[in-house]
Amino acid sequence: VPVFLFVAAPYIRRYVAGGRCKSTARLEGKVVIITGANTGIGKETARDLAQRGKVIIACRDTAKAEAAASEIRAETGNQEVIAKKLDLADTKSIREFADRFLAEEKELHILINNAGVMLCPYSKTADGFEMHLGVNHLGHFLLTFLLLERLKQCAPARIVNVSSLAHHGGRIRFHDLHGEKSYNRGLAYCHSKLANVLFTRELARRLQGKFQRQAGLTANALHPGSVYSDLVRHSFVMTWLWKIFSFFLKTPCEGAQTSIYCAVAEELDSVTGQYFSDCQPAYVSPRGRDDETAKKLWSVSCELLGIQWD
């Protein structure tokens, strides 16, 4: 068995690594925002895109964000890698980030909603939303709403939402969105990842009018794969398992490939409302294809955030 594993190891790793983005598309003169890009797949996505154009790293921890930006600037030679404060667990912070960005930057071509929380003990955001739903879905929903006009003005443009295979285990529990009646942190994560898929589907549908056909503003979602990162830090058991089975998990660089693919691949110029994994279309759960639930979630999200998004 040890000999077999030694011989098979390179093939196993190649399989685990999955698809790679082969696009060499440049982003000169273009601006990218990546949320949660101070670590993990977000940081690796920023590292790649910084070799192509201007990247704004939007994170809650400004010290870690600046450290990541500094590292990427030194490595790529691109001085247009900028760290900005964004706390997706606080709508005030989201609005402040959007206001500052719109005042300072005249361009926005790619928005990658990458940041996320996973397996958190029960807690709420500054606005009283359950943490997984609040950060993973509602925070990015509001951020996209606030930046949408700039994306339209700069189209062709892309919105990329990092979801997960975990969406298959999710449900939108409208009767208990904030987990006040019952809470399971694993399921809460699944629910929020399903919300990402449904948000992408409904956003793409709403953009598929005359504007989208002419100018090319697209929205797609993706599963990055099972990645060895600190996303599981809230669970001792998952952290332990991640270390034991790290050989069978993607590296952050491998996990970033589908995000990069959705952001730059030329063949996706007019593709919208889709879900990808390993740089190719992937299966979406029946709940992730439920248009009525997607429309209701949109309406409820607007109500919770106090916005009108028609």
PDB file of C-alpha atoms in Angstrom, residues 5-297:
ATOM      1  CA  LEU A   5       0.436   5.558  -2.602  1.00  0.00           C
ATOM      2  CA  PHE A   6       3.932   6.768  -3.490  1.00  0.00           C
ATOM      3  CA  VAL A   7       3.375   5.935  -7.166  1.00  0.00           C
ATOM      4  CA  ALA A   8      -0.203   7.213  -7.225  1.00  0.00           C
ATOM      5  CA  ALA A   9       0.434  10.419  -5.252  1.00  0.00           C
ATOM      6  CA  PRO A  10       1.138  12.704  -8.252  1.00  0.00           C
ATOM      7  CA  TYR A  11      -2.002  11.473 -10.008  1.00  0.00           C
ATOM      8  CA  ILE A  12      -4.117  11.917  -6.884  1.00  0.00           C
ATOM      9  CA  ARG A  13      -2.807  15.447  -6.432  1.00  0.00           C
ATOM     10  CA  ARG A  14      -3.491  16.264 -10.083  1.00  0.00           C
ATOM     11  CA  TYR A  15      -7.072  15.056  -9.685  1.00  0.00           C
ATOM     12  CA  VAL A  16      -7.588  16.965  -6.434  1.00  0.00           C
ATOM     13  CA  ALA A  17      -6.171  20.162  -7.952  1.00  0.00           C
ATOM     14  CA  GLY A  18      -8.967  20.214 -10.528  1.00  0.00           C
ATOM     15  CA  GLY A  19      -9.288  22.645 -13.415  1.00  0.00           C
ATOM     16  CA  ARG A  20      -7.002  25.594 -14.009  1.00  0.00           C
ATOM     17  CA  CYS A  21      -7.807  28.935 -15.579  1.00  0.00           C
ATOM     18  CA  LYS A  22      -5.806  29.077 -18.791  1.00  0.00           C
ATOM     19  CA  SER A  23      -6.862  32.566 -19.846  1.00  0.00           C
ATOM     20  CA  THR A  24      -4.083  35.099 -20.316  1.00  0.00           C
ATOM     21  CA  ALA A  25      -6.532  38.004 -20.548  1.00  0.00           C
ATOM     22  CA  ARG A  26      -5.074  41.340 -19.461  1.00  0.00           C
ATOM     23  CA  LEU A  27      -6.939  43.886 -17.347  1.00  0.00           C
ATOM     24  CA  GLU A  28      -5.033  47.077 -18.147  1.00  0.00           C
ATOM     25  CA  GLY A  29      -7.146  50.075 -17.272  1.00  0.00           C
ATOM     26  CA  LYS A  30      -9.637  47.888 -15.434  1.00  0.00           C
ATOM     27  CA  VAL A  31     -10.499  47.755 -11.741  1.00  0.00           C
ATOM     28  CA  VAL A  32     -11.319  44.669  -9.667  1.00  0.00           C
ATOM     29  CA  ILE A  33     -12.785  44.493  -6.149  1.00  0.00           C
ATOM     30  CA  ILE A  34     -12.293  41.262  -4.194  1.00  0.00           C
ATOM     31  CA  THR A  35     -13.875  40.919  -0.762  1.00  0.00           C
ATOM     32  CA  GLY A  36     -12.028  38.936   1.895  1.00  0.00           C
ATOM     33  CA  ALA A  37      -8.818  38.843  -0.111  1.00  0.00           C
ATOM     34  CA  ASN A  38      -6.337  38.973   2.780  1.00  0.00           C
ATOM     35  CA  THR A  39      -6.171  35.176   3.047  1.00  0.00           C
ATOM     36  CA  GLY A  40      -7.059  31.890   1.363  1.00  0.00           C
ATOM     37  CA  ILE A  41      -8.565  31.738  -2.105  1.00  0.00           C
ATOM     38  CA  GLY A  42      -9.369  35.458  -2.044  1.00  0.00           C
ATOM     39  CA  LYS A  43      -5.712  36.319  -1.605  1.00  0.00           C
ATOM     40  CA  GLU A  44      -4.671  33.915  -4.370  1.00  0.00           C
ATOM     41  CA  THR A  45      -7.334  35.388  -6.655  1.00  0.00           C
ATOM     42  CA  ALA A  46      -5.943  38.850  -5.921  1.00  0.00           C
ATOM     43  CA  ARG A  47      -2.379  37.625  -6.542  1.00  0.00           C
ATOM     44  CA  ASP A  48      -3.319  36.373 -10.013  1.00  0.00           C
ATOM     45  CA  LEU A  49      -5.462  39.339 -11.034  1.00  0.00           C
ATOM     46  CA  ALA A  50      -2.798  41.793  -9.803  1.00  0.00           C
ATOM     47  CA  GLN A  51      -0.618  40.483 -12.626  1.00  0.00           C
ATOM     48  CA  ARG A  52      -3.330  41.651 -15.014  1.00  0.00           C
ATOM     49  CA  GLY A  53      -4.702  44.953 -13.633  1.00  0.00           C
ATOM     50  CA  LYS A  54      -5.733  47.067 -10.641  1.00  0.00           C
ATOM     51  CA  VAL A  55      -7.023  45.188  -7.599  1.00  0.00           C
ATOM     52  CA  ILE A  56      -8.778  46.475  -4.500  1.00  0.00           C
ATOM     53  CA  ILE A  57      -8.652  44.146  -1.511  1.00  0.00           C
ATOM     54  CA  ALA A  58     -11.720  44.796   0.654  1.00  0.00           C
ATOM     55  CA  CYS A  59     -11.445  43.284   4.148  1.00  0.00           C
ATOM     56  CA  ARG A  60     -12.609  43.683   7.724  1.00  0.00           C
ATOM     57  CA  ASP A  61      -9.089  43.489   9.191  1.00  0.00           C
ATOM     58  CA  THR A  62      -7.218  46.396   7.633  1.00  0.00           C
ATOM     59  CA  ALA A  63      -3.828  45.343   9.033  1.00  0.00           C
ATOM     60  CA  LYS A  64      -4.068  41.897   7.443  1.00  0.00           C
ATOM     61  CA  ALA A  65      -5.444  43.422   4.237  1.00  0.00           C
ATOM     62  CA  GLU A  66      -2.539  45.861   3.970  1.00  0.00           C
ATOM     63  CA  ALA A  67      -0.030  43.077   4.679  1.00  0.00           C
ATOM     64  CA  ALA A  68      -1.546  41.000   1.875  1.00  0.00           C
ATOM     65  CA  ALA A  69      -1.609  43.980  -0.496  1.00  0.00           C
ATOM     66  CA  SER A  70       2.016  44.820   0.314  1.00  0.00           C
ATOM     67  CA  GLU A  71       3.101  41.229  -0.317  1.00  0.00           C
ATOM     68  CA  ILE A  72       1.278  41.110  -3.656  1.00  0.00           C
ATOM     69  CA  ARG A  73       2.659  44.506  -4.719  1.00  0.00           C
ATOM     70  CA  ALA A  74       6.200  43.313  -4.002  1.00  0.00           C
ATOM     71  CA  GLU A  75       5.694  40.023  -5.800  1.00  0.00           C
ATOM     72  CA  THR A  76       3.935  41.346  -8.920  1.00  0.00           C
ATOM     73  CA  GLY A  77       5.476  44.800  -9.182  1.00  0.00           C
ATOM     74  CA  ASN A  78       1.960  46.196  -9.508  1.00  0.00           C
ATOM     75  CA  GLN A  79       1.614  49.199  -7.206  1.00  0.00           C
ATOM     76  CA  GLU A  80      -2.131  49.358  -7.891  1.00  0.00           C
ATOM     77  CA  VAL A  81      -3.028  46.746  -5.292  1.00  0.00           C
ATOM     78  CA  ILE A  82      -4.921  48.665  -2.636  1.00  0.00           C
ATOM     79  CA  ALA A  83      -6.369  47.610   0.726  1.00  0.00           C
ATOM     80  CA  LYS A  84      -9.698  49.076   1.855  1.00  0.00           C
ATOM     81  CA  LYS A  85     -11.778  48.469   4.977  1.00  0.00           C
ATOM     82  CA  LEU A  86     -15.028  46.553   4.500  1.00  0.00           C
ATOM     83  CA  ASP A  87     -16.903  44.764   7.269  1.00  0.00           C
ATOM     84  CA  LEU A  88     -19.678  42.714   5.688  1.00  0.00           C
ATOM     85  CA  ALA A  89     -21.208  42.132   9.126  1.00  0.00           C
ATOM     86  CA  ASP A  90     -22.107  45.830   9.371  1.00  0.00           C
ATOM     87  CA  THR A  91     -24.234  47.600   6.750  1.00  0.00           C
ATOM     88  CA  LYS A  92     -22.837  50.949   7.882  1.00  0.00           C
ATOM     89  CA  SER A  93     -19.330  49.762   6.966  1.00  0.00           C
ATOM     90  CA  ILE A  94     -20.580  48.452   3.610  1.00  0.00           C
ATOM     91  CA  ARG A  95     -22.157  51.805   2.766  1.00  0.00           C
ATOM     92  CA  GLU A  96     -19.036  53.688   3.865  1.00  0.00           C
ATOM     93  CA  PHE A  97     -16.854  51.454   1.700  1.00  0.00           C
ATOM     94  CA  ALA A  98     -19.114  51.964  -1.330  1.00  0.00           C
ATOM     95  CA  ASP A  99     -19.265  55.728  -0.805  1.00  0.00           C
ATOM     96  CA  ARG A 100     -15.461  55.987  -0.555  1.00  0.00           C
ATOM     97  CA  PHE A 101     -14.912  53.746  -3.547  1.00  0.00           C
ATOM     98  CA  LEU A 102     -17.365  55.637  -5.766  1.00  0.00           C
ATOM     99  CA  ALA A 103     -15.779  58.949  -4.760  1.00  0.00           C
ATOM    100  CA  GLU A 104     -12.209  57.767  -5.388  1.00  0.00           C
ATOM    101  CA  GLU A 105     -12.546  55.409  -8.356  1.00  0.00           C
ATOM    102  CA  LYS A 106     -14.275  56.128 -11.641  1.00  0.00           C
ATOM    103  CA  GLU A 107     -14.044  52.561 -12.944  1.00  0.00           C
ATOM    104  CA  LEU A 108     -15.222  49.129 -11.802  1.00  0.00           C
ATOM    105  CA  HIS A 109     -15.199  46.138 -14.115  1.00  0.00           C
ATOM    106  CA  ILE A 110     -15.135  43.056 -11.884  1.00  0.00           C
ATOM    107  CA  LEU A 111     -16.713  42.531  -8.461  1.00  0.00           C
ATOM    108  CA  ILE A 112     -15.763  39.246  -6.777  1.00  0.00           C
ATOM    109  CA  ASN A 113     -17.937  38.564  -3.739  1.00  0.00           C
ATOM    110  CA  ASN A 114     -15.518  36.131  -2.128  1.00  0.00           C
ATOM    111  CA  ALA A 115     -15.513  36.772   1.636  1.00  0.00           C
ATOM    112  CA  GLY A 116     -17.367  34.381   3.878  1.00  0.00           C
ATOM    113  CA  VAL A 117     -17.783  32.867   7.307  1.00  0.00           C
ATOM    114  CA  MET A 118     -18.277  29.176   8.040  1.00  0.00           C
ATOM    115  CA  LEU A 119     -19.390  27.105  11.044  1.00  0.00           C
ATOM    116  CA  CYS A 120     -19.732  30.108  13.356  1.00  0.00           C
ATOM    117  CA  PRO A 121     -21.261  29.610  16.800  1.00  0.00           C
ATOM    118  CA  TYR A 122     -24.618  31.358  16.866  1.00  0.00           C
ATOM    119  CA  SER A 123     -24.144  35.105  16.600  1.00  0.00           C
ATOM    120  CA  LYS A 124     -25.626  38.094  14.828  1.00  0.00           C
ATOM    121  CA  THR A 125     -24.268  40.922  12.722  1.00  0.00           C
ATOM    122  CA  ALA A 126     -24.387  44.574  13.788  1.00  0.00           C
ATOM    123  CA  ASP A 127     -27.820  44.777  12.131  1.00  0.00           C
ATOM    124  CA  GLY A 128     -29.259  41.692  13.836  1.00  0.00           C
ATOM    125  CA  PHE A 129     -28.870  39.220  10.973  1.00  0.00           C
ATOM    126  CA  GLU A 130     -27.722  35.644  11.623  1.00  0.00           C
ATOM    127  CA  MET A 131     -23.986  35.749  10.930  1.00  0.00           C
ATOM    128  CA  HIS A 132     -23.788  33.323   7.977  1.00  0.00           C
ATOM    129  CA  LEU A 133     -26.779  34.827   6.187  1.00  0.00           C
ATOM    130  CA  GLY A 134     -25.702  38.359   7.089  1.00  0.00           C
ATOM    131  CA  VAL A 135     -22.098  38.131   5.867  1.00  0.00           C
ATOM    132  CA  ASN A 136     -22.269  35.541   3.089  1.00  0.00           C
ATOM    133  CA  HIS A 137     -25.512  36.718   1.491  1.00  0.00           C
ATOM    134  CA  LEU A 138     -26.961  40.007   2.752  1.00  0.00           C
ATOM    135  CA  GLY A 139     -23.611  41.821   2.992  1.00  0.00           C
ATOM    136  CA  HIS A 140     -22.707  40.969  -0.598  1.00  0.00           C
ATOM    137  CA  PHE A 141     -26.273  41.640  -1.751  1.00  0.00           C
ATOM    138  CA  LEU A 142     -26.043  45.200  -0.388  1.00  0.00           C
ATOM    139  CA  LEU A 143     -22.511  45.743  -1.708  1.00  0.00           C
ATOM    140  CA  THR A 144     -23.557  44.659  -5.210  1.00  0.00           C
ATOM    141  CA  PHE A 145     -26.603  46.928  -5.065  1.00  0.00           C
ATOM    142  CA  LEU A 146     -24.480  49.943  -4.107  1.00  0.00           C
ATOM    143  CA  LEU A 147     -21.903  49.323  -6.863  1.00  0.00           C
ATOM    144  CA  LEU A 148     -24.218  48.162  -9.644  1.00  0.00           C
ATOM    145  CA  GLU A 149     -24.555  51.487 -11.470  1.00  0.00           C
ATOM    146  CA  ARG A 150     -20.780  51.869 -11.657  1.00  0.00           C
ATOM    147  CA  LEU A 151     -20.520  48.342 -13.058  1.00  0.00           C
ATOM    148  CA  LYS A 152     -23.164  49.190 -15.663  1.00  0.00           C
ATOM    149  CA  GLN A 153     -21.336  52.369 -16.625  1.00  0.00           C
ATOM    150  CA  CYS A 154     -18.101  50.413 -17.134  1.00  0.00           C
ATOM    151  CA  ALA A 155     -19.592  47.373 -18.865  1.00  0.00           C
ATOM    152  CA  PRO A 156     -18.641  44.902 -20.143  1.00  0.00           C
ATOM    153  CA  ALA A 157     -18.358  43.954 -16.497  1.00  0.00           C
ATOM    154  CA  ARG A 158     -18.718  40.873 -14.317  1.00  0.00           C
ATOM    155  CA  ILE A 159     -20.096  39.966 -10.905  1.00  0.00           C
ATOM    156  CA  VAL A 160     -18.648  36.749  -9.470  1.00  0.00           C
ATOM    157  CA  ASN A 161     -20.235  35.172  -6.386  1.00  0.00           C
ATOM    158  CA  VAL A 162     -18.264  32.506  -4.516  1.00  0.00           C
ATOM    159  CA  SER A 163     -20.775  29.905  -3.373  1.00  0.00           C
ATOM    160  CA  SER A 164     -20.131  26.244  -2.531  1.00  0.00           C
ATOM    161  CA  LEU A 165     -21.113  22.662  -3.207  1.00  0.00           C
ATOM    162  CA  ALA A 166     -22.646  22.997   0.268  1.00  0.00           C
ATOM    163  CA  HIS A 167     -25.593  24.785  -1.359  1.00  0.00           C
ATOM    164  CA  HIS A 168     -26.971  21.289  -2.047  1.00  0.00           C
ATOM    165  CA  GLY A 169     -27.647  20.941   1.679  1.00  0.00           C
ATOM    166  CA  GLY A 170     -29.266  24.354   2.037  1.00  0.00           C
ATOM    167  CA  ARG A 171     -32.824  25.600   2.329  1.00  0.00           C
ATOM    168  CA  ILE A 172     -34.168  29.138   2.550  1.00  0.00           C
ATOM    169  CA  ARG A 173     -36.085  29.004   5.813  1.00  0.00           C
ATOM    170  CA  PHE A 174     -38.217  32.110   5.440  1.00  0.00           C
ATOM    171  CA  HIS A 175     -40.018  31.289   8.700  1.00  0.00           C
ATOM    172  CA  ASP A 176     -36.702  31.397  10.611  1.00  0.00           C
ATOM    173  CA  LEU A 177     -34.115  33.189   8.469  1.00  0.00           C
ATOM    174  CA  HIS A 178     -32.032  34.243  11.460  1.00  0.00           C
ATOM    175  CA  GLY A 179     -31.993  30.880  13.223  1.00  0.00           C
ATOM    176  CA  GLU A 180     -33.802  32.130  16.298  1.00  0.00           C
ATOM    177  CA  LYS A 181     -36.069  29.059  16.527  1.00  0.00           C
ATOM    178  CA  SER A 182     -33.445  26.457  15.688  1.00  0.00           C
ATOM    179  CA  TYR A 183     -29.787  26.720  14.720  1.00  0.00           C
ATOM    180  CA  ASN A 184     -27.195  24.366  13.305  1.00  0.00           C
ATOM    181  CA  ARG A 185     -23.988  26.079  12.230  1.00  0.00           C
ATOM    182  CA  GLY A 186     -23.248  23.574   9.484  1.00  0.00           C
ATOM    183  CA  LEU A 187     -26.706  23.969   7.981  1.00  0.00           C
ATOM    184  CA  ALA A 188     -26.574  27.750   8.445  1.00  0.00           C
ATOM    185  CA  TYR A 189     -23.532  27.785   6.168  1.00  0.00           C
ATOM    186  CA  CYS A 190     -25.336  25.620   3.606  1.00  0.00           C
ATOM    187  CA  HIS A 191     -28.371  27.919   3.675  1.00  0.00           C
ATOM    188  CA  SER A 192     -26.192  30.979   3.023  1.00  0.00           C
ATOM    189  CA  LYS A 193     -24.417  29.286   0.104  1.00  0.00           C
ATOM    190  CA  LEU A 194     -27.796  28.404  -1.432  1.00  0.00           C
ATOM    191  CA  ALA A 195     -28.703  32.075  -1.036  1.00  0.00           C
ATOM    192  CA  ASN A 196     -25.578  32.952  -3.089  1.00  0.00           C
ATOM    193  CA  VAL A 197     -26.758  30.704  -5.931  1.00  0.00           C
ATOM    194  CA  LEU A 198     -30.313  32.059  -5.856  1.00  0.00           C
ATOM    195  CA  PHE A 199     -29.084  35.673  -5.710  1.00  0.00           C
ATOM    196  CA  THR A 200     -26.884  35.065  -8.752  1.00  0.00           C
ATOM    197  CA  ARG A 201     -29.750  33.456 -10.652  1.00  0.00           C
ATOM    198  CA  GLU A 202     -32.209  36.277  -9.941  1.00  0.00           C
ATOM    199  CA  LEU A 203     -29.629  39.023 -10.536  1.00  0.00           C
ATOM    200  CA  ALA A 204     -28.732  37.531 -13.920  1.00  0.00           C
ATOM    201  CA  ARG A 205     -32.424  37.282 -14.833  1.00  0.00           C
ATOM    202  CA  ARG A 206     -32.964  40.938 -13.979  1.00  0.00           C
ATOM    203  CA  LEU A 207     -29.921  41.998 -15.999  1.00  0.00           C
ATOM    204  CA  GLN A 208     -30.946  40.024 -19.077  1.00  0.00           C
ATOM    205  CA  GLY A 209     -32.883  42.867 -20.619  1.00  0.00           C
ATOM    206  CA  LYS A 210     -31.885  45.277 -23.350  1.00  0.00           C
ATOM    207  CA  PHE A 211     -28.962  46.612 -21.286  1.00  0.00           C
ATOM    208  CA  GLN A 212     -27.334  43.253 -20.674  1.00  0.00           C
ATOM    209  CA  ARG A 213     -27.542  42.185 -24.320  1.00  0.00           C
ATOM    210  CA  GLN A 214     -25.906  45.396 -25.480  1.00  0.00           C
ATOM    211  CA  ALA A 215     -23.316  46.034 -22.810  1.00  0.00           C
ATOM    212  CA  GLY A 216     -22.549  42.660 -21.213  1.00  0.00           C
ATOM    213  CA  LEU A 217     -22.994  42.858 -17.448  1.00  0.00           C
ATOM    214  CA  THR A 218     -22.948  39.258 -16.231  1.00  0.00           C
ATOM    215  CA  ALA A 219     -23.344  37.471 -12.905  1.00  0.00           C
ATOM    216  CA  ASN A 220     -22.120  33.937 -12.215  1.00  0.00           C
ATOM    217  CA  ALA A 221     -21.567  31.774  -9.129  1.00  0.00           C
ATOM    218  CA  LEU A 222     -19.015  29.091  -8.383  1.00  0.00           C
ATOM    219  CA  HIS A 223     -17.807  26.316  -6.098  1.00  0.00           C
ATOM    220  CA  PRO A 224     -14.067  26.712  -5.414  1.00  0.00           C
ATOM    221  CA  GLY A 225     -13.617  23.126  -4.261  1.00  0.00           C
ATOM    222  CA  SER A 226     -12.636  21.743  -0.865  1.00  0.00           C
ATOM    223  CA  VAL A 227      -9.757  24.046  -0.010  1.00  0.00           C
ATOM    224  CA  TYR A 228      -7.184  23.825   2.782  1.00  0.00           C
ATOM    225  CA  SER A 229      -7.732  27.229   4.383  1.00  0.00           C
ATOM    226  CA  ASP A 230      -8.626  28.830   7.712  1.00  0.00           C
ATOM    227  CA  LEU A 231     -12.328  29.066   6.808  1.00  0.00           C
ATOM    228  CA  VAL A 232     -13.007  26.134   9.164  1.00  0.00           C
ATOM    229  CA  ARG A 233     -11.257  27.839  12.109  1.00  0.00           C
ATOM    230  CA  HIS A 234     -14.499  27.992  14.134  1.00  0.00           C
ATOM    231  CA  SER A 235     -14.667  24.185  14.303  1.00  0.00           C
ATOM    232  CA  PHE A 236     -11.980  22.240  16.181  1.00  0.00           C
ATOM    233  CA  VAL A 237     -13.099  18.965  14.574  1.00  0.00           C
ATOM    234  CA  MET A 238     -13.045  20.369  11.020  1.00  0.00           C
ATOM    235  CA  THR A 239      -9.662  22.022  11.631  1.00  0.00           C
ATOM    236  CA  TRP A 240      -8.289  18.679  12.825  1.00  0.00           C
ATOM    237  CA  LEU A 241      -9.770  16.783   9.850  1.00  0.00           C
ATOM    238  CA  TRP A 242      -8.513  19.424   7.408  1.00  0.00           C
ATOM    239  CA  LYS A 243      -4.949  18.907   8.697  1.00  0.00           C
ATOM    240  CA  ILE A 244      -5.166  15.117   8.504  1.00  0.00           C
ATOM    241  CA  PHE A 245      -6.600  15.066   4.986  1.00  0.00           C
ATOM    242  CA  SER A 246      -4.783  18.120   3.623  1.00  0.00           C
ATOM    243  CA  PHE A 247      -3.221  15.979   0.863  1.00  0.00           C
ATOM    244  CA  PHE A 248      -6.737  15.473  -0.537  1.00  0.00           C
ATOM    245  CA  LEU A 249      -7.697  19.150  -0.370  1.00  0.00           C
ATOM    246  CA  LYS A 250      -6.972  21.910  -2.843  1.00  0.00           C
ATOM    247  CA  THR A 251      -4.383  24.515  -2.024  1.00  0.00           C
ATOM    248  CA  PRO A 252      -5.713  28.084  -1.907  1.00  0.00           C
ATOM    249  CA  CYS A 253      -4.087  28.693  -5.309  1.00  0.00           C
ATOM    250  CA  GLU A 254      -5.888  25.688  -6.789  1.00  0.00           C
ATOM    251  CA  GLY A 255      -9.121  26.762  -5.120  1.00  0.00           C
ATOM    252  CA  ALA A 256      -8.851  30.239  -6.650  1.00  0.00           C
ATOM    253  CA  GLN A 257      -8.795  28.981 -10.239  1.00  0.00           C
ATOM    254  CA  THR A 258     -12.545  28.983 -10.829  1.00  0.00           C
ATOM    255  CA  SER A 259     -12.916  32.486  -9.348  1.00  0.00           C
ATOM    256  CA  ILE A 260     -10.187  33.683 -11.724  1.00  0.00           C
ATOM    257  CA  TYR A 261     -11.817  31.822 -14.614  1.00  0.00           C
ATOM    258  CA  CYS A 262     -15.212  33.435 -13.979  1.00  0.00           C
ATOM    259  CA  ALA A 263     -13.538  36.849 -13.736  1.00  0.00           C
ATOM    260  CA  VAL A 264     -11.443  36.817 -16.906  1.00  0.00           C
ATOM    261  CA  ALA A 265     -12.147  33.906 -19.290  1.00  0.00           C
ATOM    262  CA  GLU A 266     -13.008  35.283 -22.719  1.00  0.00           C
ATOM    263  CA  GLU A 267     -15.505  32.503 -23.439  1.00  0.00           C
ATOM    264  CA  LEU A 268     -17.686  33.752 -20.566  1.00  0.00           C
ATOM    265  CA  ASP A 269     -18.159  37.242 -22.028  1.00  0.00           C
ATOM    266  CA  SER A 270     -21.885  36.646 -22.590  1.00  0.00           C
ATOM    267  CA  VAL A 271     -22.470  33.812 -20.109  1.00  0.00           C
ATOM    268  CA  THR A 272     -24.629  34.757 -17.131  1.00  0.00           C
ATOM    269  CA  GLY A 273     -26.662  33.146 -14.357  1.00  0.00           C
ATOM    270  CA  GLN A 274     -24.524  30.003 -14.355  1.00  0.00           C
ATOM    271  CA  TYR A 275     -22.707  27.982 -11.693  1.00  0.00           C
ATOM    272  CA  PHE A 276     -19.165  26.690 -12.169  1.00  0.00           C
ATOM    273  CA  SER A 277     -16.727  24.291 -10.536  1.00  0.00           C
ATOM    274  CA  ASP A 278     -13.230  23.367 -11.722  1.00  0.00           C
ATOM    275  CA  CYS A 279     -13.507  25.998 -14.473  1.00  0.00           C
ATOM    276  CA  GLN A 280     -16.517  24.370 -16.097  1.00  0.00           C
ATOM    277  CA  PRO A 281     -20.313  24.406 -15.683  1.00  0.00           C
ATOM    278  CA  ALA A 282     -21.511  22.368 -12.692  1.00  0.00           C
ATOM    279  CA  TYR A 283     -24.759  20.872 -11.454  1.00  0.00           C
ATOM    280  CA  VAL A 284     -27.048  23.099  -9.404  1.00  0.00           C
ATOM    281  CA  SER A 285     -29.391  21.596  -6.831  1.00  0.00           C
ATOM    282  CA  PRO A 286     -33.153  21.733  -7.537  1.00  0.00           C
ATOM    283  CA  ARG A 287     -33.521  24.286  -4.725  1.00  0.00           C
ATOM    284  CA  GLY A 288     -30.853  26.391  -6.438  1.00  0.00           C
ATOM    285  CA  ARG A 289     -32.980  26.423  -9.598  1.00  0.00           C
ATOM    286  CA  ASP A 290     -36.215  27.477  -7.897  1.00  0.00           C
ATOM    287  CA  ASP A 291     -37.106  30.812  -9.478  1.00  0.00           C
ATOM    288  CA  GLU A 292     -39.974  31.524  -7.098  1.00  0.00           C
ATOM    289  CA  THR A 293     -37.715  31.111  -4.073  1.00  0.00           C
ATOM    290  CA  ALA A 294     -35.093  33.289  -5.768  1.00  0.00           C
ATOM    291  CA  LYS A 295     -37.630  36.071  -6.324  1.00  0.00           C
ATOM    292  CA  LYS A 296     -38.948  35.840  -2.765  1.00  0.00           C
ATOM    293  CA  LEU A 297     -35.411  35.863  -1.325  1.00  0.00           C
TER     294      LEU A 297
END
